[in-house]
GROMACS .gro file of C-alpha atoms in nm:
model
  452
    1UNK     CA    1  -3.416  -0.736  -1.835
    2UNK     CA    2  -3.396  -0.426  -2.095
    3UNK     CA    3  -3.256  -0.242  -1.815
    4UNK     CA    4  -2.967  -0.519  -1.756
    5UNK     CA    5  -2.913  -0.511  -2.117
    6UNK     CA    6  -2.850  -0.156  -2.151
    7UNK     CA    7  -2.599  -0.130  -1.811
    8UNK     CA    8  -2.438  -0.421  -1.944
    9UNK     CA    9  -2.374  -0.254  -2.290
   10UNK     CA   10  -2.266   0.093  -2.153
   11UNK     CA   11  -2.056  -0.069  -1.940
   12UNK     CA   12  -1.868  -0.297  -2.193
   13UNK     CA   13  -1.839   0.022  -2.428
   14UNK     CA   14  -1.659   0.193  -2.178
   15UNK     CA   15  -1.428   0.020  -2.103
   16UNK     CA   16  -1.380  -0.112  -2.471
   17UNK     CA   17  -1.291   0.365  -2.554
   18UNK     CA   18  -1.100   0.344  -2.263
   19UNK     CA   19  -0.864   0.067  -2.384
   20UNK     CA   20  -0.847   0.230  -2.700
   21UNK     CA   21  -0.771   0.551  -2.589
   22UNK     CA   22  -0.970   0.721  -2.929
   23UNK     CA   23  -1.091   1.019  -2.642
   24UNK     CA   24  -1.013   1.067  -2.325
   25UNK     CA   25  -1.120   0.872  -2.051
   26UNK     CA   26  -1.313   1.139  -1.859
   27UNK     CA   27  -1.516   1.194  -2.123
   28UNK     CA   28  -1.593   0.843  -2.182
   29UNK     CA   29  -1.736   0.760  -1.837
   30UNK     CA   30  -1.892   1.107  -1.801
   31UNK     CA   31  -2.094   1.015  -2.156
   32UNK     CA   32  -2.141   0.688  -2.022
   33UNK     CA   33  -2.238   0.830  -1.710
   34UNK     CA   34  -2.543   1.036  -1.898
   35UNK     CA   35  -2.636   0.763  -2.093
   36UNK     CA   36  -2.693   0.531  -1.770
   37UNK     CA   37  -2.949   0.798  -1.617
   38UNK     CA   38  -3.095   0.802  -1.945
   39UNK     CA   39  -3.140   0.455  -2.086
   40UNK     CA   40  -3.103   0.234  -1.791
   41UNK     CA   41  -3.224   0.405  -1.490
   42UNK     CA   42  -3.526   0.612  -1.740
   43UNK     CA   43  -3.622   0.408  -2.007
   44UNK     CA   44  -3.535   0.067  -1.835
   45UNK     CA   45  -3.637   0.102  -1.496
   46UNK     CA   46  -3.804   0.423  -1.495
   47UNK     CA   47  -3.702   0.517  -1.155
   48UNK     CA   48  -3.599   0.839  -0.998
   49UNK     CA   49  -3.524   0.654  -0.662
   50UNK     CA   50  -3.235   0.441  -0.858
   51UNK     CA   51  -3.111   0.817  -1.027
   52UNK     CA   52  -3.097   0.976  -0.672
   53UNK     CA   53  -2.931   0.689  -0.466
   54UNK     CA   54  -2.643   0.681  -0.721
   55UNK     CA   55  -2.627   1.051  -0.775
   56UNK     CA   56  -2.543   1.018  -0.382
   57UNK     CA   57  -2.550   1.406  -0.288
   58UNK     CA   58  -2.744   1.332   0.027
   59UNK     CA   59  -2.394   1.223   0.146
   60UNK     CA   60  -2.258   1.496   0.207
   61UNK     CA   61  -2.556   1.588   0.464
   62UNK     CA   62  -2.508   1.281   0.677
   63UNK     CA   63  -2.260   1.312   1.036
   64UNK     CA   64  -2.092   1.021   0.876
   65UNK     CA   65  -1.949   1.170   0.567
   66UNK     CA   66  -1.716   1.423   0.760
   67UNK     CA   67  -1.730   1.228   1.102
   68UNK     CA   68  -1.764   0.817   1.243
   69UNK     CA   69  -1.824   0.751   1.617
   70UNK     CA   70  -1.724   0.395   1.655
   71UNK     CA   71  -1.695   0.190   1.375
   72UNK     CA   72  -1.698   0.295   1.048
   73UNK     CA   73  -1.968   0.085   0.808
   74UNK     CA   74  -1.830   0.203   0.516
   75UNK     CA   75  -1.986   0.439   0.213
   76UNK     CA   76  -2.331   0.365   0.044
   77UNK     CA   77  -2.391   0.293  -0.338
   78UNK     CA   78  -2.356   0.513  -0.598
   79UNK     CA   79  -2.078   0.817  -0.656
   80UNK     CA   80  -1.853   0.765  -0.398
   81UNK     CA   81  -1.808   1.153  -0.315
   82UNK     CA   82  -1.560   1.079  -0.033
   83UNK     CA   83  -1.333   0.937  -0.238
   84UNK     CA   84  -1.352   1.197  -0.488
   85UNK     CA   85  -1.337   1.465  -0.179
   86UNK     CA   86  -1.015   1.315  -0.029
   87UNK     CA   87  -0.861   1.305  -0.375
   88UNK     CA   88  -0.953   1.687  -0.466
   89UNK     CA   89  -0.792   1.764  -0.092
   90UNK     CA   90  -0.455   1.560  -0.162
   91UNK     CA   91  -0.417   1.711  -0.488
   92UNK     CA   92  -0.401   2.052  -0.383
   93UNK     CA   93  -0.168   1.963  -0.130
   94UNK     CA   94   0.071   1.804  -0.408
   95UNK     CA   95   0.037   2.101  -0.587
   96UNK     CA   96   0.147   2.313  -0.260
   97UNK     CA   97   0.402   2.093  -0.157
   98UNK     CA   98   0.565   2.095  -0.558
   99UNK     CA   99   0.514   2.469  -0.624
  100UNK     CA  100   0.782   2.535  -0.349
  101UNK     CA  101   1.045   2.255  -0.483
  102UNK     CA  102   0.980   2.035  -0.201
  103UNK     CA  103   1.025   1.713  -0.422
  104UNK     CA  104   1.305   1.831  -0.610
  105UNK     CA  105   1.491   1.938  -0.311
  106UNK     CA  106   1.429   1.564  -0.162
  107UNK     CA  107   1.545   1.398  -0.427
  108UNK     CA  108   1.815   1.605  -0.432
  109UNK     CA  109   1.944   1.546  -0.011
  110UNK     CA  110   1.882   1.169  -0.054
  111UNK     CA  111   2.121   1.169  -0.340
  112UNK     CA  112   2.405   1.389  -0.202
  113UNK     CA  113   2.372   1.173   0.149
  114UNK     CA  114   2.467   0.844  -0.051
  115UNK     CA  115   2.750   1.070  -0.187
  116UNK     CA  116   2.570   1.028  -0.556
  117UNK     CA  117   2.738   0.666  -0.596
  118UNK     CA  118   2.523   0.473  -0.826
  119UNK     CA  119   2.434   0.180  -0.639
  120UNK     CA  120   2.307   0.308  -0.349
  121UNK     CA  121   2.104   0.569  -0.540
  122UNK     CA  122   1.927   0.297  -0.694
  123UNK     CA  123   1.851   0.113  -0.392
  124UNK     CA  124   1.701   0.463  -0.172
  125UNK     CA  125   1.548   0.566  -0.504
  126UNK     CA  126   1.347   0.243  -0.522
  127UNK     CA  127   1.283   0.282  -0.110
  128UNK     CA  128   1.172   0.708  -0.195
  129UNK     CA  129   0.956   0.565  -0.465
  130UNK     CA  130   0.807   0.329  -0.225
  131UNK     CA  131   0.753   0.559   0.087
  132UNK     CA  132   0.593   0.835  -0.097
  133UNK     CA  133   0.358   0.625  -0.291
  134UNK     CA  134   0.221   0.560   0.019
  135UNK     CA  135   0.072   0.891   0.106
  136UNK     CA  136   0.122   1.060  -0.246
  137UNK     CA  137  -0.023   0.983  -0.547
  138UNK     CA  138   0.198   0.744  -0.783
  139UNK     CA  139   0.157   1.007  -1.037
  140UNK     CA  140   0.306   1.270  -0.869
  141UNK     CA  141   0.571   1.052  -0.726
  142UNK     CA  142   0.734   0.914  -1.026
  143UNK     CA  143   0.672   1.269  -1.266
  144UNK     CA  144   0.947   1.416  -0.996
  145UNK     CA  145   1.129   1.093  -0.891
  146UNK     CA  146   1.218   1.010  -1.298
  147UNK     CA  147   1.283   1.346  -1.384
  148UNK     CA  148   1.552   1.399  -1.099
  149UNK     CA  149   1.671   1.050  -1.224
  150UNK     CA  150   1.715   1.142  -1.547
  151UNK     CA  151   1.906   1.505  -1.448
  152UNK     CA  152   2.142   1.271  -1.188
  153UNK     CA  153   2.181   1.028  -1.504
  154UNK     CA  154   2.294   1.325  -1.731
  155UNK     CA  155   2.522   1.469  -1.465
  156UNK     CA  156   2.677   1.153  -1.327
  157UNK     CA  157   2.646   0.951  -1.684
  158UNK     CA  158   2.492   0.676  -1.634
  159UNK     CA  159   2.205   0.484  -1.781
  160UNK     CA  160   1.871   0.581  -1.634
  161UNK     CA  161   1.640   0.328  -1.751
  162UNK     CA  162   1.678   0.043  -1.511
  163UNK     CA  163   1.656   0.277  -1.188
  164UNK     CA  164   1.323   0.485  -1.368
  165UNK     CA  165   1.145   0.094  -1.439
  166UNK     CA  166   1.249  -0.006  -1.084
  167UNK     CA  167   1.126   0.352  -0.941
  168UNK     CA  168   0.806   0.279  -1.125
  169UNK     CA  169   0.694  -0.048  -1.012
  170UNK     CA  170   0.807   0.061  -0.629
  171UNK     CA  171   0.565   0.337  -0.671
  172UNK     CA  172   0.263   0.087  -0.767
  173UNK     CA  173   0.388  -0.123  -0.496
  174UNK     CA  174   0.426   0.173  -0.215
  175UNK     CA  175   0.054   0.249  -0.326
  176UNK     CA  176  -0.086  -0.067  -0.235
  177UNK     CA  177   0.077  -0.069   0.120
  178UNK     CA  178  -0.197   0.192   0.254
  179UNK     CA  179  -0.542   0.332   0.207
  180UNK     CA  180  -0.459   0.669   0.076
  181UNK     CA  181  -0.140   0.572  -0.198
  182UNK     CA  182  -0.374   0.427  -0.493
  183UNK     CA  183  -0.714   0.537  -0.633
  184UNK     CA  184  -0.853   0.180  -0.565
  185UNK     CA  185  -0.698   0.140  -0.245
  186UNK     CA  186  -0.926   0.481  -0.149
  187UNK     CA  187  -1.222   0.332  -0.290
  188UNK     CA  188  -1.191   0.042  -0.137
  189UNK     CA  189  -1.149   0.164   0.173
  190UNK     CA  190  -1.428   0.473   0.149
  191UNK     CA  191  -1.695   0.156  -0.002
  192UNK     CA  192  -1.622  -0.093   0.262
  193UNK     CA  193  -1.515   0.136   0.603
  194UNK     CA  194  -1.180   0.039   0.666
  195UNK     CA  195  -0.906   0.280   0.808
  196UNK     CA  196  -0.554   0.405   0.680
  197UNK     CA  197  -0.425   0.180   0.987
  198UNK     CA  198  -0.640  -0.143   0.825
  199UNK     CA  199  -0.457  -0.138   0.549
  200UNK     CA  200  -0.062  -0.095   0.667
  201UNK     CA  201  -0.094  -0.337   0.888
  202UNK     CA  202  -0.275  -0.627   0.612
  203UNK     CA  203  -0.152  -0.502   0.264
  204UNK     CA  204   0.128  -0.266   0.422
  205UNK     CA  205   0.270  -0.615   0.580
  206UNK     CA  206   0.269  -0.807   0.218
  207UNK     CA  207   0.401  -0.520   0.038
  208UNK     CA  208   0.701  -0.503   0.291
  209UNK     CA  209   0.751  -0.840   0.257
  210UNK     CA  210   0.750  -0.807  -0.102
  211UNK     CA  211   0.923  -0.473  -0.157
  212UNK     CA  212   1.281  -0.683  -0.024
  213UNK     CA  213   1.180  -0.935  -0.269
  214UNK     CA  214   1.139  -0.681  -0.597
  215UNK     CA  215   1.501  -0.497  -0.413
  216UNK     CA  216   1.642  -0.792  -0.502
  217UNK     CA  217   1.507  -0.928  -0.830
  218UNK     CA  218   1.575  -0.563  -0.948
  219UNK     CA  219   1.930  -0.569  -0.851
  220UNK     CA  220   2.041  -0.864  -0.995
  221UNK     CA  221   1.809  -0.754  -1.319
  222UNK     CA  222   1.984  -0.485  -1.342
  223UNK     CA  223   2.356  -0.567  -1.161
  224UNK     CA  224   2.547  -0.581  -1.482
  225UNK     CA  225   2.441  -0.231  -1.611
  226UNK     CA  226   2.443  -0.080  -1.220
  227UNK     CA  227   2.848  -0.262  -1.157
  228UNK     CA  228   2.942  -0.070  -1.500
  229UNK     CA  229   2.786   0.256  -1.434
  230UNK     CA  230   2.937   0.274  -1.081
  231UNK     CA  231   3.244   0.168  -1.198
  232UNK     CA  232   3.282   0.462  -1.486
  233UNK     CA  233   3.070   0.747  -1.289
  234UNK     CA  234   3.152   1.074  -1.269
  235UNK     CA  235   3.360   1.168  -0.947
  236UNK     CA  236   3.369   1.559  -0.983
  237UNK     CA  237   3.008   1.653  -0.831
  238UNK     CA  238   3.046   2.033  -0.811
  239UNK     CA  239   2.846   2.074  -1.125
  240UNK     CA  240   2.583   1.928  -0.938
  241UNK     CA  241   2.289   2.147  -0.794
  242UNK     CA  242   2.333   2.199  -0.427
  243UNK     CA  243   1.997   2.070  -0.287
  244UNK     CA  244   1.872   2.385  -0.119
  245UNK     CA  245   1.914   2.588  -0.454
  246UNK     CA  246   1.592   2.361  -0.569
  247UNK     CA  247   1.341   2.542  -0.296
  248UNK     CA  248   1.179   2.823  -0.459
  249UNK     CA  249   0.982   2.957  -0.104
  250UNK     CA  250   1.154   2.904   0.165
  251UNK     CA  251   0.875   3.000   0.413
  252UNK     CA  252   0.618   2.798   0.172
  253UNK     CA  253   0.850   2.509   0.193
  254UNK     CA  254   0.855   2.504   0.531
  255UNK     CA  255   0.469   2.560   0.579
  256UNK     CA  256   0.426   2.282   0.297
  257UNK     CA  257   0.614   2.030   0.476
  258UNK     CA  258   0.431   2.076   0.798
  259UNK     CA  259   0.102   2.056   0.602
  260UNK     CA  260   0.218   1.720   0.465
  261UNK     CA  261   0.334   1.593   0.793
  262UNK     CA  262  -0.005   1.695   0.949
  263UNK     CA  263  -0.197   1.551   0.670
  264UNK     CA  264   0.013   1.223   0.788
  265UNK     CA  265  -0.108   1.248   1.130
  266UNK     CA  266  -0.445   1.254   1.051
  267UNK     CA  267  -0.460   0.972   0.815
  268UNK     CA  268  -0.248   0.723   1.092
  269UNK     CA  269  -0.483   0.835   1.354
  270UNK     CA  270  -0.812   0.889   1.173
  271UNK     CA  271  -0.967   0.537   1.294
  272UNK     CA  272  -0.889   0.690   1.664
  273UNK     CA  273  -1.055   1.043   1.591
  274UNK     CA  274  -1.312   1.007   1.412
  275UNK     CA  275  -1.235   1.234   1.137
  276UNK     CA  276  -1.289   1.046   0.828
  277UNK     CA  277  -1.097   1.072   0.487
  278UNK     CA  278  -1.286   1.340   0.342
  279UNK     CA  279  -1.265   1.574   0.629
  280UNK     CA  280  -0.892   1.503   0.602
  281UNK     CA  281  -0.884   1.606   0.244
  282UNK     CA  282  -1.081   1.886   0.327
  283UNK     CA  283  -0.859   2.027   0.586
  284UNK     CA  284  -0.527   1.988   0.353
  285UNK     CA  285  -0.660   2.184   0.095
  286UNK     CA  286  -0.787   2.479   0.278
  287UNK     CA  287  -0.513   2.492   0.483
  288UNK     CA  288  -0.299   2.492   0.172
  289UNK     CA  289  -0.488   2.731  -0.040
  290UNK     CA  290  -0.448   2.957   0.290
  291UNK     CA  291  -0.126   2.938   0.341
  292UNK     CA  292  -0.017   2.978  -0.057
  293UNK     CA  293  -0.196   3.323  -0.038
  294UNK     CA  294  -0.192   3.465  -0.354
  295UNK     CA  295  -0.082   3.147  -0.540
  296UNK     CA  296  -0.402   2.963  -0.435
  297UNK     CA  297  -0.524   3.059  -0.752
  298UNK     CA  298  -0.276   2.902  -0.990
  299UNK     CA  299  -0.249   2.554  -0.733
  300UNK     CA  300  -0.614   2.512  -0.786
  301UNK     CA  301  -0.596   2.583  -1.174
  302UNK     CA  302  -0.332   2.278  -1.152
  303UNK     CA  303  -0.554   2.023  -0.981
  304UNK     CA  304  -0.616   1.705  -1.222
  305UNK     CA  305  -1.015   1.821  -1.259
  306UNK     CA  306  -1.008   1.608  -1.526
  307UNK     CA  307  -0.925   1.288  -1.317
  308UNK     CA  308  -1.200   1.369  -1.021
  309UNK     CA  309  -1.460   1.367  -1.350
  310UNK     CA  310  -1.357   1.049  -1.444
  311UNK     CA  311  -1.446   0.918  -1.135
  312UNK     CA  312  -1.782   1.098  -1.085
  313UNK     CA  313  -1.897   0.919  -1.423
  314UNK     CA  314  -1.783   0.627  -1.341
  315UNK     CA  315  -1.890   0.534  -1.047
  316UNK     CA  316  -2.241   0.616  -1.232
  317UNK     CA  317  -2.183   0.386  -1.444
  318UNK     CA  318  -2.087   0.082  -1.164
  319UNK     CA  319  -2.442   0.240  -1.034
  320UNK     CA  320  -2.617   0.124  -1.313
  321UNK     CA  321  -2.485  -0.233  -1.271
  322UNK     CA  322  -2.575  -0.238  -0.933
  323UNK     CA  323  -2.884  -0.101  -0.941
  324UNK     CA  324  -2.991  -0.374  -1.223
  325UNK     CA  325  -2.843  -0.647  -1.003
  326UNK     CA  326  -2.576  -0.754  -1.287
  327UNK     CA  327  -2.320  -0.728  -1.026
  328UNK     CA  328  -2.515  -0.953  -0.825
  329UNK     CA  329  -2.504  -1.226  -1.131
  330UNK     CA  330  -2.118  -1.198  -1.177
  331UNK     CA  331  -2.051  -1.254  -0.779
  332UNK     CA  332  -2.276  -1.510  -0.824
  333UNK     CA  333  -2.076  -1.652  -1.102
  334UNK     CA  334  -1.705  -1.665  -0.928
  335UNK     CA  335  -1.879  -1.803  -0.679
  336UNK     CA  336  -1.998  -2.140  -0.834
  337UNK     CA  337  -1.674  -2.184  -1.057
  338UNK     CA  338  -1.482  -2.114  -0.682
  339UNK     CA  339  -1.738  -2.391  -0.574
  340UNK     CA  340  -1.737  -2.145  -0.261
  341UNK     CA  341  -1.385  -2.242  -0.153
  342UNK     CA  342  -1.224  -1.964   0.022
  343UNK     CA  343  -0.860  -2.075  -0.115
  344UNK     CA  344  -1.000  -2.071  -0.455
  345UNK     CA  345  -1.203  -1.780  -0.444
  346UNK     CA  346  -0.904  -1.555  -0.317
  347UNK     CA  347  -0.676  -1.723  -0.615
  348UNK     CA  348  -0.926  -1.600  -0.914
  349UNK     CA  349  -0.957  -1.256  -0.748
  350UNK     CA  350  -0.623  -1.215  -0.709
  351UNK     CA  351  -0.528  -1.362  -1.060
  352UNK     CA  352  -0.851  -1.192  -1.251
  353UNK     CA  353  -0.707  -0.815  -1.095
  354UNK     CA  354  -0.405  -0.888  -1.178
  355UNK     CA  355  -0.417  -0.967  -1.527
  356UNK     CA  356  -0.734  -0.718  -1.585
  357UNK     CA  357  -0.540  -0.458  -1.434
  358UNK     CA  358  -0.251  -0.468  -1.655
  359UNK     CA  359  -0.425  -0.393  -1.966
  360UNK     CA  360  -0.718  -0.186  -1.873
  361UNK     CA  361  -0.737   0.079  -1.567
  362UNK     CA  362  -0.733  -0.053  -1.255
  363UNK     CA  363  -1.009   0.204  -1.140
  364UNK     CA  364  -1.254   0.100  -1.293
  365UNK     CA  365  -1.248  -0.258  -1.216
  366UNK     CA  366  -1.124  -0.183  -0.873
  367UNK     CA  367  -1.495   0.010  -0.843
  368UNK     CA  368  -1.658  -0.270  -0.990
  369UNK     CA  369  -1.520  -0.628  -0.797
  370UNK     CA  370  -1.630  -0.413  -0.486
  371UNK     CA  371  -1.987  -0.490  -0.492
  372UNK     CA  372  -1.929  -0.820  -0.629
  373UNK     CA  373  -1.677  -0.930  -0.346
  374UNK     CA  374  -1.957  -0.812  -0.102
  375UNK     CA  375  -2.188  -1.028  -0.237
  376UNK     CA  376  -1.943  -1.297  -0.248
  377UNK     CA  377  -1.855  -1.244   0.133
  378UNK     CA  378  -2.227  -1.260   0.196
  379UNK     CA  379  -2.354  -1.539   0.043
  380UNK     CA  380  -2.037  -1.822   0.080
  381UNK     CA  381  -1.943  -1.678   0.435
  382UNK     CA  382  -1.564  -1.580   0.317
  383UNK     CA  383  -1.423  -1.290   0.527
  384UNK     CA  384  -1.442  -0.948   0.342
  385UNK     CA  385  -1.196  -0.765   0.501
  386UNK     CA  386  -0.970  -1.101   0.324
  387UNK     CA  387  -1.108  -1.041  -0.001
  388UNK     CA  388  -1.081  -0.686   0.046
  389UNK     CA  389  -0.700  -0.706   0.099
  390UNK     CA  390  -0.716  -0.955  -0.228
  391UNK     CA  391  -0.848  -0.745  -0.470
  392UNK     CA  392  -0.621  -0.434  -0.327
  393UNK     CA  393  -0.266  -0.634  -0.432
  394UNK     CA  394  -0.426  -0.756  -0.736
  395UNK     CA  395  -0.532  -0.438  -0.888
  396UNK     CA  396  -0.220  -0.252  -0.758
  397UNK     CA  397   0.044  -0.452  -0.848
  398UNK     CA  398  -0.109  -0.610  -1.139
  399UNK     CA  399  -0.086  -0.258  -1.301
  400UNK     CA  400   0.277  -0.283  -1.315
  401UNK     CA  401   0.310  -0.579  -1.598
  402UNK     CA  402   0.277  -0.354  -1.857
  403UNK     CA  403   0.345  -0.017  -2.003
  404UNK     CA  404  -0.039   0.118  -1.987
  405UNK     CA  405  -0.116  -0.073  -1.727
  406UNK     CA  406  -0.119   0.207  -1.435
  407UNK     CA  407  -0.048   0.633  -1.462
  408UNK     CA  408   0.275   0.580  -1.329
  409UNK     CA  409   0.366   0.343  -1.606
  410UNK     CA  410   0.322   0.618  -1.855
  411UNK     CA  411   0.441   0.901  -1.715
  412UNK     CA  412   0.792   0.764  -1.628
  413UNK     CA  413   0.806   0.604  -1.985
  414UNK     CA  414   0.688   0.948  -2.106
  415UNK     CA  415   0.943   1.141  -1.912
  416UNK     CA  416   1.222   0.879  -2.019
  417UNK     CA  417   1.152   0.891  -2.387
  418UNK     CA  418   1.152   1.323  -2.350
  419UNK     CA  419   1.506   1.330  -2.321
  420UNK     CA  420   1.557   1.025  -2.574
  421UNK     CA  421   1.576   0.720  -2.385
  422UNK     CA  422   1.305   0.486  -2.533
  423UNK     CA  423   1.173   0.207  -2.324
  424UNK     CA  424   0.968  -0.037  -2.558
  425UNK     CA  425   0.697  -0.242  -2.479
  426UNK     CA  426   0.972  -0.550  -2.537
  427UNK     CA  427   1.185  -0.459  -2.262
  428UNK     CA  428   0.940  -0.276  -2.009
  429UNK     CA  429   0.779  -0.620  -2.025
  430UNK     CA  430   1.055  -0.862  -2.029
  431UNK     CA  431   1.181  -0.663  -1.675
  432UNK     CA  432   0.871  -0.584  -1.543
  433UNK     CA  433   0.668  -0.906  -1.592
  434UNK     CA  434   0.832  -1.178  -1.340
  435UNK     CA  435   0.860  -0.891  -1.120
  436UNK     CA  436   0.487  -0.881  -1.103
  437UNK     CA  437   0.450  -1.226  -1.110
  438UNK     CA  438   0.649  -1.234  -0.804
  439UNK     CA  439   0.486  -1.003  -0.579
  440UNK     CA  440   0.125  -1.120  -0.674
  441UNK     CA  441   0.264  -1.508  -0.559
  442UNK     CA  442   0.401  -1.407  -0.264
  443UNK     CA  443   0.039  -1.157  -0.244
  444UNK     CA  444  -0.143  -1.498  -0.302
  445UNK     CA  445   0.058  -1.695  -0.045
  446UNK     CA  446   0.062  -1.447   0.257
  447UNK     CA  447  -0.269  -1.424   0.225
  448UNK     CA  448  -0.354  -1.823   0.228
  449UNK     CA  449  -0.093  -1.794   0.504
  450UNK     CA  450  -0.209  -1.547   0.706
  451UNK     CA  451  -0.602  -1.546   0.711
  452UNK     CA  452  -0.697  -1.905   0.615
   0.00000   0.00000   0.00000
């Protein structure tokens, strides 16, 4: 019991800093992260077993962390060091891939092959943000995509702020479409064995679905602004930078691109291989840091270190829960106000991510419904992969809603308000609200659709 009480504390706390954002949130969970080992796992359980299976370093000894014959069963308890391996590798290849101007220079084609006309820049924008979330992180995506947007905005004068908030919740949405474009999607996927293909073809199929929808809600959102901006645009584009003048390595950029395509390969195919996620990410950074040569160095001193920390202590934390069995309690929980319908069950998942994840990081509680859906699959008999695919949407696209409710969220409001356009919390949520609301009904309802 003293040792429930103290996870259960810890755990609150964090998340309570993290909300207020009073230090930063790798610090918090790496704290918290300490003071789990030392109050829950020593002084309430007094166990060195519970301290070793959520430290989780035998992992990286076992075949199955770099390779699955058959079916994968999915990762064990604890830190969840192929997930933080696979993020490490992808984040040196970002850095790669944007030391040479790669994302710059796309941005840059796509625009001159719709001829810069406002409109369709908006739409292909929306469909870039989309794509690359999918195998890039969100982060990355929109720090490029909304900086471009706002250089094309200056150039072609035009109001940037409705394409940057549609940009942003496209790249929320591309990241829930496959295993590798969001940080729960990975966990998810690394905690409960399912492939990059698992996920296109269940959450990939809903977020197609509802990427048409969100195209359409964002045009007629927006269709007053977009009709006067394309009808006063600039028509001389020779000021504009010719797209090739953005690569800074020409021999990098090529070598970066077939990196990323490669990367690609192995991710679609990795079910068929073998090769599981961390291998993947293993192979994309050395063969990155090899091919920069001497600017390995200053990629590697670019790498978000500070992210990859915040999930080591975390997922220490979400060990002290589940070593105490408090997860156990709160599956236990959803299940008797669900009465252990599946219909219902899937709604409060769905609904609980949602709203959770637009006010508080979607990591975190991402990490922690996974044990918790387990159990529920376990004990009422509902499928898991279902509830799986459930709590994926939720905690994407619920991130979305509001302006700290996911990286991307930030960053393009932080990039906006650089060069003086100001996006308040008013009209980020007046915009980006029903477009939430829409995809996670249409989440709900392809789901009751499809699997019950």
């Amino acid at each position: 019991m003293l040792a429930q009480i103290f996870a259960g504390v810890i755990f609150v706390s964090m998340f309570v800093l993290i909300l207020t954002e009073i230090v930063e949130r790798q610090v918090i969970s790496c704290g918290c992260a300490v003071l789990t080992i030392v109050f829950v796992f020593g002084i309430g359980m007094h166990s060195l077993t519970a301290v070793w299976e959520t430290l989780n370093l035998g992992s990286f000894f076992r075949s199955d962390f770099w390779y699955v014959s058959g079916s994968e069963t999915g990762g064990s308890g604890g830190i969840n060091w192929e997930t933080i391996t696979f993020i490490f590798g992808m984040m040196v290849m970002v850095e790669g891939m944007a030391r040479v101007g790669f994302f710059r220079w796309l941005c840059m084609k796509i625009a001159r092959l719709v001829k810069y006309r406002i409109i369709p820049l908006f739409v292909t924008f929306m469909l870039l943000s989309t794509l690359l979330s999918m195998f890039i992180d969100s982060i990355t995506v929109i720090l490029f995509l909304s900086a471009v947007t706002i250089e094309l905005s200056q150039l072609l004068q035009f109001d940037p702020v409705p394409m940057i908030l549609s940009e942003i919740f496209c790249a929320n949405l591309g990241g829930s479409a496959t295993m590798c474009g969001d940080p729960p999607n990975i966990i998810i996927g690394t905690s409960l064995g399912y492939s990059f293909t698992d996920f296109l073809t269940h959450t990939g199929f809903i977020a197609f679905l509802a990427f048409l929808a969100v195209l359409a809600y964002f045009y007629l959102t927006f269709r007053k602004e977009l009709t006067e901006a394309a009808a006063h645009q600039v028509t001389d584009h020779s000021a504009l930078p010719d797209p090739e003048s953005t690569i800074t390595d020409r021999k990098g950029f090529m070598i970066s691109s077939l990196i990323f395509l490669g990367v690609v390969v192995l991710l679609v195919t990795h079910s068929m291989t073998g090769l599981t996620v961390s291998t993947i990410g293993v192979v994309a950074a050395v063969v990155t840091l090899l091919a920069a040569g001497r600017h390995a160095p200053g990629i590697l001193k670019k790498v978000d270190y500070k992210t990859l920390f915040f999930f080591i202590g975390l997922f220490v934390v979400i060990g002290g829960l589940e070593q105490t069995g408090i997860l156990t309690v709160m599956a236990d929980f959803i299940g008797r106000i669900s009465g252990g319908s599946a219909k219902l069950m899937i709604a409060i998942i769905i609904w609980l991510s949602a709203i959770a994840s637009a006010f508080v990081d979607n990591i975190p509680f991402a990490t922690t419904m996974i044990p918790i859906i387990k159990a529920l699959s376990a004990t009422y008999g509902v499928d898991l992969p279902v509830l799986a695919w459930t709590l994926a949407m939720g905690t994407d696209i619920g991130g979305s809603a509001t302006p700290i409710g996911a990286s991307a969220n930030v960053v393009g409001i932080a990039t906006a308000a650089r060069e003086g356009h100001i996006i308040k919390w008013g009209t980020y949520c007046k915009k980006m609200v029903p477009a939430t609301v829409i995809v996670v009904v249409m989440s709900m309802l392809i789901i009751y659709a499809r699997y019950l």
